[in-house]
């Protein structure tokens, strides 16, 4: 027995999605890709009405009059009767705990020795409030940095996009594409930029080609297990990255992903710092052992150079 609301869905069962996509032009496919990447119903930076496309089909029933609405709300509030108090108000005031100690002691000292100094042992000096200022926004010019990365600027060694939450997804992917041919950038950070799996996959493709980058920071983003797995597979090929951070993602990565991370760390002898908090004991122990081994190899090479 089929439910009534399911009858409307039967006509969509035999639709061939591949056939529909094949009929789209290249520009339409590009537009569809950008729409799917930018669609984020939980984007707190956008008003609620702009987080998705307008799907309203109803016509406007009338004009909006703000003054009329305020007058109506005020009239309703005045006409509504106040709720009676469950406990009647009597106006009585209760004593404060310890008030006798604070009020009588100075008075007794003044009565005994009017000329002596008042006992101030119980007076506490107020602490000066230290003002706390908000952290200033990231001053990095995104467009200028992108052009410098594309131009392979020899003076651009560090790119910091941390906490810039309004960078479009296509722009972040352009950074990854530009880094594939860049030979000067040593460190790249995009923590807390609302990056998702397409961005992680783009940077994974970059890691397979780039031979200059040493540090990559992907912390505090919306990357899931599939995006992290793409980065992990790329790190099995890349032998120049020495520090990478992927902690504090939107959801936990799970046992399978953590086991792949531990296996990658055991195969890669170049990673010296790995920013991730394992949730399972097995991968955590394997990862810690691998990082300790890599740092010990660096120490041994340094000692050998000093002996020569």
PDB file of C-alpha atoms in Angstrom:
ATOM      1  CA  UNK A   1       0.000   0.000   0.000  1.00  0.00           C
ATOM      2  CA  UNK A   2       1.551   3.278  -1.083  1.00  0.00           C
ATOM      3  CA  UNK A   3       1.049   6.468   0.841  1.00  0.00           C
ATOM      4  CA  UNK A   4      -0.763   9.362  -0.912  1.00  0.00           C
ATOM      5  CA  UNK A   5       2.207  11.735  -0.815  1.00  0.00           C
ATOM      6  CA  UNK A   6       4.422   9.151  -2.500  1.00  0.00           C
ATOM      7  CA  UNK A   7       2.283   9.084  -5.633  1.00  0.00           C
ATOM      8  CA  UNK A   8       3.653  12.478  -6.637  1.00  0.00           C
ATOM      9  CA  UNK A   9       7.200  11.106  -6.499  1.00  0.00           C
ATOM     10  CA  UNK A  10       6.577   8.176  -8.860  1.00  0.00           C
ATOM     11  CA  UNK A  11       6.975  10.324 -11.949  1.00  0.00           C
ATOM     12  CA  UNK A  12      10.556  11.180 -10.905  1.00  0.00           C
ATOM     13  CA  UNK A  13      11.751   7.581 -10.528  1.00  0.00           C
ATOM     14  CA  UNK A  14      12.487   7.007 -14.218  1.00  0.00           C
ATOM     15  CA  UNK A  15      14.279  10.307 -14.819  1.00  0.00           C
ATOM     16  CA  UNK A  16      17.794   9.829 -16.202  1.00  0.00           C
ATOM     17  CA  UNK A  17      19.991  12.405 -14.473  1.00  0.00           C
ATOM     18  CA  UNK A  18      22.951  11.681 -16.756  1.00  0.00           C
ATOM     19  CA  UNK A  19      20.849  12.430 -19.815  1.00  0.00           C
ATOM     20  CA  UNK A  20      19.800  15.774 -18.353  1.00  0.00           C
ATOM     21  CA  UNK A  21      23.401  16.690 -17.515  1.00  0.00           C
ATOM     22  CA  UNK A  22      24.602  15.703 -20.995  1.00  0.00           C
ATOM     23  CA  UNK A  23      22.152  18.156 -22.544  1.00  0.00           C
ATOM     24  CA  UNK A  24      23.575  21.062 -20.526  1.00  0.00           C
ATOM     25  CA  UNK A  25      26.153  23.332 -22.123  1.00  0.00           C
ATOM     26  CA  UNK A  26      29.563  23.995 -20.630  1.00  0.00           C
ATOM     27  CA  UNK A  27      28.462  27.376 -19.274  1.00  0.00           C
ATOM     28  CA  UNK A  28      25.356  25.826 -17.703  1.00  0.00           C
ATOM     29  CA  UNK A  29      27.447  23.103 -16.052  1.00  0.00           C
ATOM     30  CA  UNK A  30      29.839  25.746 -14.703  1.00  0.00           C
ATOM     31  CA  UNK A  31      26.914  27.747 -13.326  1.00  0.00           C
ATOM     32  CA  UNK A  32      25.396  24.624 -11.738  1.00  0.00           C
ATOM     33  CA  UNK A  33      28.716  23.782 -10.091  1.00  0.00           C
ATOM     34  CA  UNK A  34      29.054  27.270  -8.602  1.00  0.00           C
ATOM     35  CA  UNK A  35      25.458  27.205  -7.317  1.00  0.00           C
ATOM     36  CA  UNK A  36      25.949  23.842  -5.589  1.00  0.00           C
ATOM     37  CA  UNK A  37      29.210  24.952  -3.987  1.00  0.00           C
ATOM     38  CA  UNK A  38      27.862  28.268  -2.744  1.00  0.00           C
ATOM     39  CA  UNK A  39      24.619  26.747  -1.376  1.00  0.00           C
ATOM     40  CA  UNK A  40      24.962  26.793   2.404  1.00  0.00           C
ATOM     41  CA  UNK A  41      21.732  27.004   4.445  1.00  0.00           C
ATOM     42  CA  UNK A  42      23.759  27.450   7.638  1.00  0.00           C
ATOM     43  CA  UNK A  43      25.828  30.415   6.464  1.00  0.00           C
ATOM     44  CA  UNK A  44      25.495  32.798   9.402  1.00  0.00           C
ATOM     45  CA  UNK A  45      26.961  35.685   7.382  1.00  0.00           C
ATOM     46  CA  UNK A  46      23.935  35.804   5.045  1.00  0.00           C
ATOM     47  CA  UNK A  47      20.404  36.848   5.969  1.00  0.00           C
ATOM     48  CA  UNK A  48      17.974  33.964   6.180  1.00  0.00           C
ATOM     49  CA  UNK A  49      16.254  34.989   2.960  1.00  0.00           C
ATOM     50  CA  UNK A  50      19.484  34.878   0.935  1.00  0.00           C
ATOM     51  CA  UNK A  51      20.859  31.482   2.017  1.00  0.00           C
ATOM     52  CA  UNK A  52      18.882  29.683  -0.688  1.00  0.00           C
ATOM     53  CA  UNK A  53      17.304  30.618  -3.964  1.00  0.00           C
ATOM     54  CA  UNK A  54      13.865  32.194  -3.803  1.00  0.00           C
ATOM     55  CA  UNK A  55      11.336  29.380  -4.135  1.00  0.00           C
ATOM     56  CA  UNK A  56       8.228  31.422  -3.339  1.00  0.00           C
ATOM     57  CA  UNK A  57       5.473  31.105  -5.928  1.00  0.00           C
ATOM     58  CA  UNK A  58       2.700  32.970  -4.110  1.00  0.00           C
ATOM     59  CA  UNK A  59       1.864  36.523  -5.051  1.00  0.00           C
ATOM     60  CA  UNK A  60       2.063  39.363  -2.570  1.00  0.00           C
ATOM     61  CA  UNK A  61      -1.244  39.691  -0.717  1.00  0.00           C
ATOM     62  CA  UNK A  62      -0.786  43.349   0.112  1.00  0.00           C
ATOM     63  CA  UNK A  63       1.597  46.175   0.907  1.00  0.00           C
ATOM     64  CA  UNK A  64       3.561  46.235   4.135  1.00  0.00           C
ATOM     65  CA  UNK A  65       2.790  49.197   6.382  1.00  0.00           C
ATOM     66  CA  UNK A  66       5.211  49.350   9.290  1.00  0.00           C
ATOM     67  CA  UNK A  67       3.447  52.197  11.121  1.00  0.00           C
ATOM     68  CA  UNK A  68       0.106  50.411  10.912  1.00  0.00           C
ATOM     69  CA  UNK A  69       1.661  47.216  12.273  1.00  0.00           C
ATOM     70  CA  UNK A  70       3.274  49.051  15.218  1.00  0.00           C
ATOM     71  CA  UNK A  71       0.015  50.798  16.051  1.00  0.00           C
ATOM     72  CA  UNK A  72      -1.845  47.492  15.984  1.00  0.00           C
ATOM     73  CA  UNK A  73       0.703  45.788  18.264  1.00  0.00           C
ATOM     74  CA  UNK A  74       0.610  48.684  20.710  1.00  0.00           C
ATOM     75  CA  UNK A  75      -3.193  48.612  20.791  1.00  0.00           C
ATOM     76  CA  UNK A  76      -3.215  44.854  21.436  1.00  0.00           C
ATOM     77  CA  UNK A  77      -0.700  45.246  24.263  1.00  0.00           C
ATOM     78  CA  UNK A  78      -2.741  47.962  25.975  1.00  0.00           C
ATOM     79  CA  UNK A  79      -6.007  46.048  25.711  1.00  0.00           C
ATOM     80  CA  UNK A  80      -4.560  42.842  27.129  1.00  0.00           C
ATOM     81  CA  UNK A  81      -5.056  42.544  30.882  1.00  0.00           C
ATOM     82  CA  UNK A  82      -2.059  42.088  33.145  1.00  0.00           C
ATOM     83  CA  UNK A  83      -1.594  38.709  34.731  1.00  0.00           C
ATOM     84  CA  UNK A  84      -2.110  38.673  38.493  1.00  0.00           C
ATOM     85  CA  UNK A  85       0.926  37.940  40.642  1.00  0.00           C
ATOM     86  CA  UNK A  86       0.981  34.532  42.231  1.00  0.00           C
ATOM     87  CA  UNK A  87       2.726  36.049  45.284  1.00  0.00           C
ATOM     88  CA  UNK A  88       1.349  39.458  46.257  1.00  0.00           C
ATOM     89  CA  UNK A  89       3.864  42.288  46.521  1.00  0.00           C
ATOM     90  CA  UNK A  90       4.165  43.506  50.144  1.00  0.00           C
ATOM     91  CA  UNK A  91       7.172  45.839  49.887  1.00  0.00           C
ATOM     92  CA  UNK A  92       9.166  44.079  52.617  1.00  0.00           C
ATOM     93  CA  UNK A  93      12.981  44.091  52.374  1.00  0.00           C
ATOM     94  CA  UNK A  94      15.094  41.203  53.568  1.00  0.00           C
ATOM     95  CA  UNK A  95      18.357  41.649  55.442  1.00  0.00           C
ATOM     96  CA  UNK A  96      21.652  41.108  53.616  1.00  0.00           C
ATOM     97  CA  UNK A  97      23.877  38.357  55.020  1.00  0.00           C
ATOM     98  CA  UNK A  98      26.828  39.803  56.898  1.00  0.00           C
ATOM     99  CA  UNK A  99      25.425  43.336  57.062  1.00  0.00           C
ATOM    100  CA  UNK A 100      25.921  43.489  60.843  1.00  0.00           C
ATOM    101  CA  UNK A 101      29.610  42.689  60.509  1.00  0.00           C
ATOM    102  CA  UNK A 102      30.200  45.489  58.029  1.00  0.00           C
ATOM    103  CA  UNK A 103      28.026  48.101  59.752  1.00  0.00           C
ATOM    104  CA  UNK A 104      28.982  47.649  63.434  1.00  0.00           C
ATOM    105  CA  UNK A 105      32.734  47.127  63.318  1.00  0.00           C
ATOM    106  CA  UNK A 106      33.764  50.583  62.047  1.00  0.00           C
ATOM    107  CA  UNK A 107      31.215  52.171  64.409  1.00  0.00           C
ATOM    108  CA  UNK A 108      32.679  50.387  67.456  1.00  0.00           C
ATOM    109  CA  UNK A 109      36.193  51.459  66.479  1.00  0.00           C
ATOM    110  CA  UNK A 110      35.135  55.069  66.220  1.00  0.00           C
ATOM    111  CA  UNK A 111      33.367  54.927  69.601  1.00  0.00           C
ATOM    112  CA  UNK A 112      36.399  53.438  71.388  1.00  0.00           C
ATOM    113  CA  UNK A 113      39.103  55.634  69.859  1.00  0.00           C
ATOM    114  CA  UNK A 114      37.691  58.608  68.032  1.00  0.00           C
ATOM    115  CA  UNK A 115      41.184  59.927  67.200  1.00  0.00           C
ATOM    116  CA  UNK A 116      42.660  56.623  66.006  1.00  0.00           C
ATOM    117  CA  UNK A 117      42.696  55.441  62.415  1.00  0.00           C
ATOM    118  CA  UNK A 118      39.781  53.320  61.313  1.00  0.00           C
ATOM    119  CA  UNK A 119      40.412  49.585  61.044  1.00  0.00           C
ATOM    120  CA  UNK A 120      40.459  48.779  57.336  1.00  0.00           C
ATOM    121  CA  UNK A 121      41.456  45.132  57.480  1.00  0.00           C
ATOM    122  CA  UNK A 122      38.224  43.981  55.866  1.00  0.00           C
ATOM    123  CA  UNK A 123      38.264  46.543  53.085  1.00  0.00           C
ATOM    124  CA  UNK A 124      39.159  44.989  49.737  1.00  0.00           C
ATOM    125  CA  UNK A 125      40.848  47.091  47.099  1.00  0.00           C
ATOM    126  CA  UNK A 126      39.040  47.032  43.810  1.00  0.00           C
ATOM    127  CA  UNK A 127      40.965  45.553  40.938  1.00  0.00           C
ATOM    128  CA  UNK A 128      41.438  47.663  37.886  1.00  0.00           C
ATOM    129  CA  UNK A 129      39.501  46.235  34.994  1.00  0.00           C
ATOM    130  CA  UNK A 130      41.719  45.389  32.075  1.00  0.00           C
ATOM    131  CA  UNK A 131      39.941  46.181  28.836  1.00  0.00           C
ATOM    132  CA  UNK A 132      39.866  43.378  26.309  1.00  0.00           C
ATOM    133  CA  UNK A 133      39.802  44.350  22.687  1.00  0.00           C
ATOM    134  CA  UNK A 134      38.491  42.255  19.854  1.00  0.00           C
ATOM    135  CA  UNK A 135      41.037  40.720  17.564  1.00  0.00           C
ATOM    136  CA  UNK A 136      41.424  42.882  14.452  1.00  0.00           C
ATOM    137  CA  UNK A 137      40.278  41.366  11.161  1.00  0.00           C
ATOM    138  CA  UNK A 138      42.750  39.700   8.847  1.00  0.00           C
ATOM    139  CA  UNK A 139      44.269  42.497   6.718  1.00  0.00           C
ATOM    140  CA  UNK A 140      45.210  40.175   3.831  1.00  0.00           C
ATOM    141  CA  UNK A 141      44.004  41.354   0.436  1.00  0.00           C
ATOM    142  CA  UNK A 142      42.575  38.177  -1.092  1.00  0.00           C
ATOM    143  CA  UNK A 143      42.515  39.283  -4.731  1.00  0.00           C
ATOM    144  CA  UNK A 144      45.994  40.779  -4.577  1.00  0.00           C
ATOM    145  CA  UNK A 145      47.387  37.637  -2.931  1.00  0.00           C
ATOM    146  CA  UNK A 146      45.762  35.448  -5.595  1.00  0.00           C
ATOM    147  CA  UNK A 147      47.335  37.456  -8.399  1.00  0.00           C
ATOM    148  CA  UNK A 148      50.747  37.321  -6.724  1.00  0.00           C
ATOM    149  CA  UNK A 149      50.492  33.547  -6.322  1.00  0.00           C
ATOM    150  CA  UNK A 150      49.524  33.186  -9.981  1.00  0.00           C
ATOM    151  CA  UNK A 151      52.436  35.431 -10.999  1.00  0.00           C
ATOM    152  CA  UNK A 152      54.849  33.350  -8.877  1.00  0.00           C
ATOM    153  CA  UNK A 153      56.006  36.414  -6.939  1.00  0.00           C
ATOM    154  CA  UNK A 154      59.436  35.568  -5.445  1.00  0.00           C
ATOM    155  CA  UNK A 155      58.776  37.848  -2.431  1.00  0.00           C
ATOM    156  CA  UNK A 156      55.545  36.090  -1.444  1.00  0.00           C
ATOM    157  CA  UNK A 157      56.564  33.264   0.891  1.00  0.00           C
ATOM    158  CA  UNK A 158      53.600  33.116   3.301  1.00  0.00           C
ATOM    159  CA  UNK A 159      49.882  33.393   2.479  1.00  0.00           C
ATOM    160  CA  UNK A 160      47.557  33.808   5.471  1.00  0.00           C
ATOM    161  CA  UNK A 161      43.802  33.743   4.800  1.00  0.00           C
ATOM    162  CA  UNK A 162      42.775  32.733   8.328  1.00  0.00           C
ATOM    163  CA  UNK A 163      39.364  33.891   9.601  1.00  0.00           C
ATOM    164  CA  UNK A 164      38.309  35.476   6.294  1.00  0.00           C
ATOM    165  CA  UNK A 165      34.863  33.902   6.058  1.00  0.00           C
ATOM    166  CA  UNK A 166      33.572  35.597   2.898  1.00  0.00           C
ATOM    167  CA  UNK A 167      36.002  34.080   0.390  1.00  0.00           C
ATOM    168  CA  UNK A 168      34.017  32.335  -2.386  1.00  0.00           C
ATOM    169  CA  UNK A 169      34.663  28.640  -2.924  1.00  0.00           C
ATOM    170  CA  UNK A 170      35.828  29.162  -6.550  1.00  0.00           C
ATOM    171  CA  UNK A 171      38.427  31.668  -5.325  1.00  0.00           C
ATOM    172  CA  UNK A 172      39.856  29.153  -2.853  1.00  0.00           C
ATOM    173  CA  UNK A 173      40.057  26.591  -5.634  1.00  0.00           C
ATOM    174  CA  UNK A 174      41.904  29.140  -7.773  1.00  0.00           C
ATOM    175  CA  UNK A 175      44.480  29.464  -4.987  1.00  0.00           C
ATOM    176  CA  UNK A 176      45.013  25.703  -5.067  1.00  0.00           C
ATOM    177  CA  UNK A 177      45.337  25.722  -8.861  1.00  0.00           C
ATOM    178  CA  UNK A 178      47.821  28.599  -8.755  1.00  0.00           C
ATOM    179  CA  UNK A 179      49.955  26.836  -6.131  1.00  0.00           C
ATOM    180  CA  UNK A 180      50.487  23.905  -8.485  1.00  0.00           C
ATOM    181  CA  UNK A 181      52.954  25.980 -10.513  1.00  0.00           C
ATOM    182  CA  UNK A 182      54.177  28.287  -7.725  1.00  0.00           C
ATOM    183  CA  UNK A 183      57.779  27.764  -6.620  1.00  0.00           C
ATOM    184  CA  UNK A 184      58.122  30.340  -3.822  1.00  0.00           C
ATOM    185  CA  UNK A 185      55.218  30.048  -1.336  1.00  0.00           C
ATOM    186  CA  UNK A 186      56.406  28.074   1.697  1.00  0.00           C
ATOM    187  CA  UNK A 187      53.359  28.373   3.976  1.00  0.00           C
ATOM    188  CA  UNK A 188      49.645  28.565   3.192  1.00  0.00           C
ATOM    189  CA  UNK A 189      46.914  28.963   5.845  1.00  0.00           C
ATOM    190  CA  UNK A 190      43.152  28.983   5.346  1.00  0.00           C
ATOM    191  CA  UNK A 191      41.846  28.183   8.828  1.00  0.00           C
ATOM    192  CA  UNK A 192      38.260  29.214   9.609  1.00  0.00           C
ATOM    193  CA  UNK A 193      37.432  30.153   6.012  1.00  0.00           C
ATOM    194  CA  UNK A 194      34.357  27.879   5.731  1.00  0.00           C
ATOM    195  CA  UNK A 195      36.224  25.639   3.293  1.00  0.00           C
ATOM    196  CA  UNK A 196      34.482  22.407   2.302  1.00  0.00           C
ATOM    197  CA  UNK A 197      35.292  19.158   0.497  1.00  0.00           C
ATOM    198  CA  UNK A 198      35.737  20.670  -3.012  1.00  0.00           C
ATOM    199  CA  UNK A 199      38.399  22.980  -1.585  1.00  0.00           C
ATOM    200  CA  UNK A 200      40.135  20.086   0.188  1.00  0.00           C
ATOM    201  CA  UNK A 201      40.124  18.016  -3.011  1.00  0.00           C
ATOM    202  CA  UNK A 202      41.593  20.950  -4.956  1.00  0.00           C
ATOM    203  CA  UNK A 203      44.415  21.303  -2.437  1.00  0.00           C
ATOM    204  CA  UNK A 204      44.953  17.536  -2.516  1.00  0.00           C
ATOM    205  CA  UNK A 205      45.524  17.756  -6.276  1.00  0.00           C
ATOM    206  CA  UNK A 206      47.926  20.621  -5.630  1.00  0.00           C
ATOM    207  CA  UNK A 207      49.935  18.592  -3.103  1.00  0.00           C
ATOM    208  CA  UNK A 208      50.550  15.904  -5.707  1.00  0.00           C
ATOM    209  CA  UNK A 209      52.325  18.453  -7.942  1.00  0.00           C
ATOM    210  CA  UNK A 210      53.774  21.172  -5.702  1.00  0.00           C
ATOM    211  CA  UNK A 211      57.358  20.648  -4.527  1.00  0.00           C
ATOM    212  CA  UNK A 212      57.856  23.911  -2.622  1.00  0.00           C
ATOM    213  CA  UNK A 213      55.118  24.185   0.009  1.00  0.00           C
ATOM    214  CA  UNK A 214      56.245  23.244   3.523  1.00  0.00           C
ATOM    215  CA  UNK A 215      53.272  24.127   5.745  1.00  0.00           C
ATOM    216  CA  UNK A 216      49.520  23.798   5.064  1.00  0.00           C
ATOM    217  CA  UNK A 217      46.799  24.781   7.563  1.00  0.00           C
ATOM    218  CA  UNK A 218      43.225  23.538   6.962  1.00  0.00           C
ATOM    219  CA  UNK A 219      41.959  23.757  10.563  1.00  0.00           C
ATOM    220  CA  UNK A 220      38.466  24.791  11.683  1.00  0.00           C
ATOM    221  CA  UNK A 221      36.561  24.248   8.441  1.00  0.00           C
ATOM    222  CA  UNK A 222      33.670  22.185   7.065  1.00  0.00           C
ATOM    223  CA  UNK A 223      35.771  19.396   5.551  1.00  0.00           C
ATOM    224  CA  UNK A 224      34.349  15.889   5.964  1.00  0.00           C
ATOM    225  CA  UNK A 225      36.025  12.498   5.858  1.00  0.00           C
ATOM    226  CA  UNK A 226      36.081  12.297   2.047  1.00  0.00           C
ATOM    227  CA  UNK A 227      37.945  15.591   1.755  1.00  0.00           C
ATOM    228  CA  UNK A 228      40.451  14.591   4.431  1.00  0.00           C
ATOM    229  CA  UNK A 229      41.006  11.231   2.720  1.00  0.00           C
ATOM    230  CA  UNK A 230      41.874  13.050  -0.516  1.00  0.00           C
ATOM    231  CA  UNK A 231      44.481  15.125   1.338  1.00  0.00           C
ATOM    232  CA  UNK A 232      45.857  12.013   3.054  1.00  0.00           C
ATOM    233  CA  UNK A 233      46.256  10.190  -0.271  1.00  0.00           C
ATOM    234  CA  UNK A 234      48.094  13.206  -1.681  1.00  0.00           C
ATOM    235  CA  UNK A 235      50.462  13.278   1.302  1.00  0.00           C
ATOM    236  CA  UNK A 236      51.498   9.716   0.502  1.00  0.00           C
ATOM    237  CA  UNK A 237      52.966  11.137  -2.719  1.00  0.00           C
ATOM    238  CA  UNK A 238      54.153  14.530  -1.481  1.00  0.00           C
ATOM    239  CA  UNK A 239      57.582  14.489   0.160  1.00  0.00           C
ATOM    240  CA  UNK A 240      58.071  18.199   0.870  1.00  0.00           C
ATOM    241  CA  UNK A 241      55.312  19.017   3.402  1.00  0.00           C
ATOM    242  CA  UNK A 242      56.728  19.093   6.939  1.00  0.00           C
ATOM    243  CA  UNK A 243      53.732  20.541   8.804  1.00  0.00           C
ATOM    244  CA  UNK A 244      50.006  20.112   8.178  1.00  0.00           C
ATOM    245  CA  UNK A 245      46.973  20.937  10.341  1.00  0.00           C
ATOM    246  CA  UNK A 246      43.502  19.448   9.793  1.00  0.00           C
ATOM    247  CA  UNK A 247      41.994  19.550  13.310  1.00  0.00           C
ATOM    248  CA  UNK A 248      38.638  20.940  14.479  1.00  0.00           C
ATOM    249  CA  UNK A 249      36.475  20.104  11.487  1.00  0.00           C
ATOM    250  CA  UNK A 250      32.692  20.293  11.440  1.00  0.00           C
ATOM    251  CA  UNK A 251      32.248  16.588  12.164  1.00  0.00           C
ATOM    252  CA  UNK A 252      34.387  13.764  13.511  1.00  0.00           C
ATOM    253  CA  UNK A 253      36.378  11.900  10.892  1.00  0.00           C
ATOM    254  CA  UNK A 254      35.770   8.397  12.229  1.00  0.00           C
ATOM    255  CA  UNK A 255      37.866   5.280  12.664  1.00  0.00           C
ATOM    256  CA  UNK A 256      38.418   4.540   8.965  1.00  0.00           C
ATOM    257  CA  UNK A 257      39.802   7.997   8.226  1.00  0.00           C
ATOM    258  CA  UNK A 258      42.002   7.987  11.331  1.00  0.00           C
ATOM    259  CA  UNK A 259      43.452   4.608  10.361  1.00  0.00           C
ATOM    260  CA  UNK A 260      44.290   5.991   6.906  1.00  0.00           C
ATOM    261  CA  UNK A 261      45.937   9.004   8.544  1.00  0.00           C
ATOM    262  CA  UNK A 262      48.052   6.753  10.765  1.00  0.00           C
ATOM    263  CA  UNK A 263      49.078   4.647   7.755  1.00  0.00           C
ATOM    264  CA  UNK A 264      50.053   7.783   5.823  1.00  0.00           C
ATOM    265  CA  UNK A 265      52.187   9.049   8.719  1.00  0.00           C
ATOM    266  CA  UNK A 266      53.981   5.721   8.863  1.00  0.00           C
ATOM    267  CA  UNK A 267      54.781   5.897   5.143  1.00  0.00           C
ATOM    268  CA  UNK A 268      55.714   9.594   5.025  1.00  0.00           C
ATOM    269  CA  UNK A 269      59.073  10.339   6.674  1.00  0.00           C
ATOM    270  CA  UNK A 270      58.990  14.111   6.061  1.00  0.00           C
ATOM    271  CA  UNK A 271      56.058  15.265   8.217  1.00  0.00           C
ATOM    272  CA  UNK A 272      57.389  16.654  11.518  1.00  0.00           C
ATOM    273  CA  UNK A 273      54.231  18.352  12.856  1.00  0.00           C
ATOM    274  CA  UNK A 274      50.702  17.025  12.402  1.00  0.00           C
ATOM    275  CA  UNK A 275      47.812  19.065  13.812  1.00  0.00           C
ATOM    276  CA  UNK A 276      44.971  16.678  14.613  1.00  0.00           C
ATOM    277  CA  UNK A 277      43.493  15.249  17.829  1.00  0.00           C
ATOM    278  CA  UNK A 278      42.850  11.532  17.340  1.00  0.00           C
ATOM    279  CA  UNK A 279      39.713  10.141  18.994  1.00  0.00           C
ATOM    280  CA  UNK A 280      40.841   6.487  18.950  1.00  0.00           C
ATOM    281  CA  UNK A 281      43.784   5.061  20.851  1.00  0.00           C
ATOM    282  CA  UNK A 282      45.141   2.841  18.060  1.00  0.00           C
ATOM    283  CA  UNK A 283      45.637   5.508  15.370  1.00  0.00           C
ATOM    284  CA  UNK A 284      46.803   7.973  18.033  1.00  0.00           C
ATOM    285  CA  UNK A 285      49.627   5.697  19.159  1.00  0.00           C
ATOM    286  CA  UNK A 286      50.675   4.885  15.588  1.00  0.00           C
ATOM    287  CA  UNK A 287      50.644   8.549  14.599  1.00  0.00           C
ATOM    288  CA  UNK A 288      52.666   9.634  17.641  1.00  0.00           C
ATOM    289  CA  UNK A 289      55.253   6.932  16.961  1.00  0.00           C
ATOM    290  CA  UNK A 290      55.583   7.996  13.325  1.00  0.00           C
ATOM    291  CA  UNK A 291      55.994  11.694  14.164  1.00  0.00           C
ATOM    292  CA  UNK A 292      58.606  10.852  16.824  1.00  0.00           C
ATOM    293  CA  UNK A 293      60.479   8.740  14.283  1.00  0.00           C
ATOM    294  CA  UNK A 294      60.483  11.531  11.693  1.00  0.00           C
ATOM    295  CA  UNK A 295      61.822  14.087  14.174  1.00  0.00           C
ATOM    296  CA  UNK A 296      64.472  11.632  15.306  1.00  0.00           C
ATOM    297  CA  UNK A 297      65.617  11.179  11.698  1.00  0.00           C
ATOM    298  CA  UNK A 298      66.009  14.939  11.366  1.00  0.00           C
ATOM    299  CA  UNK A 299      68.016  15.032  14.585  1.00  0.00           C
ATOM    300  CA  UNK A 300      70.316  12.254  13.388  1.00  0.00           C
ATOM    301  CA  UNK A 301      70.983  14.057  10.103  1.00  0.00           C
ATOM    302  CA  UNK A 302      71.749  17.278  11.974  1.00  0.00           C
ATOM    303  CA  UNK A 303      74.219  15.478  14.268  1.00  0.00           C
ATOM    304  CA  UNK A 304      75.949  13.897  11.281  1.00  0.00           C
ATOM    305  CA  UNK A 305      76.352  17.286   9.604  1.00  0.00           C
ATOM    306  CA  UNK A 306      77.822  18.763  12.770  1.00  0.00           C
ATOM    307  CA  UNK A 307      80.393  15.974  12.984  1.00  0.00           C
ATOM    308  CA  UNK A 308      81.661  16.600   9.451  1.00  0.00           C
TER     309      UNK A 308
END
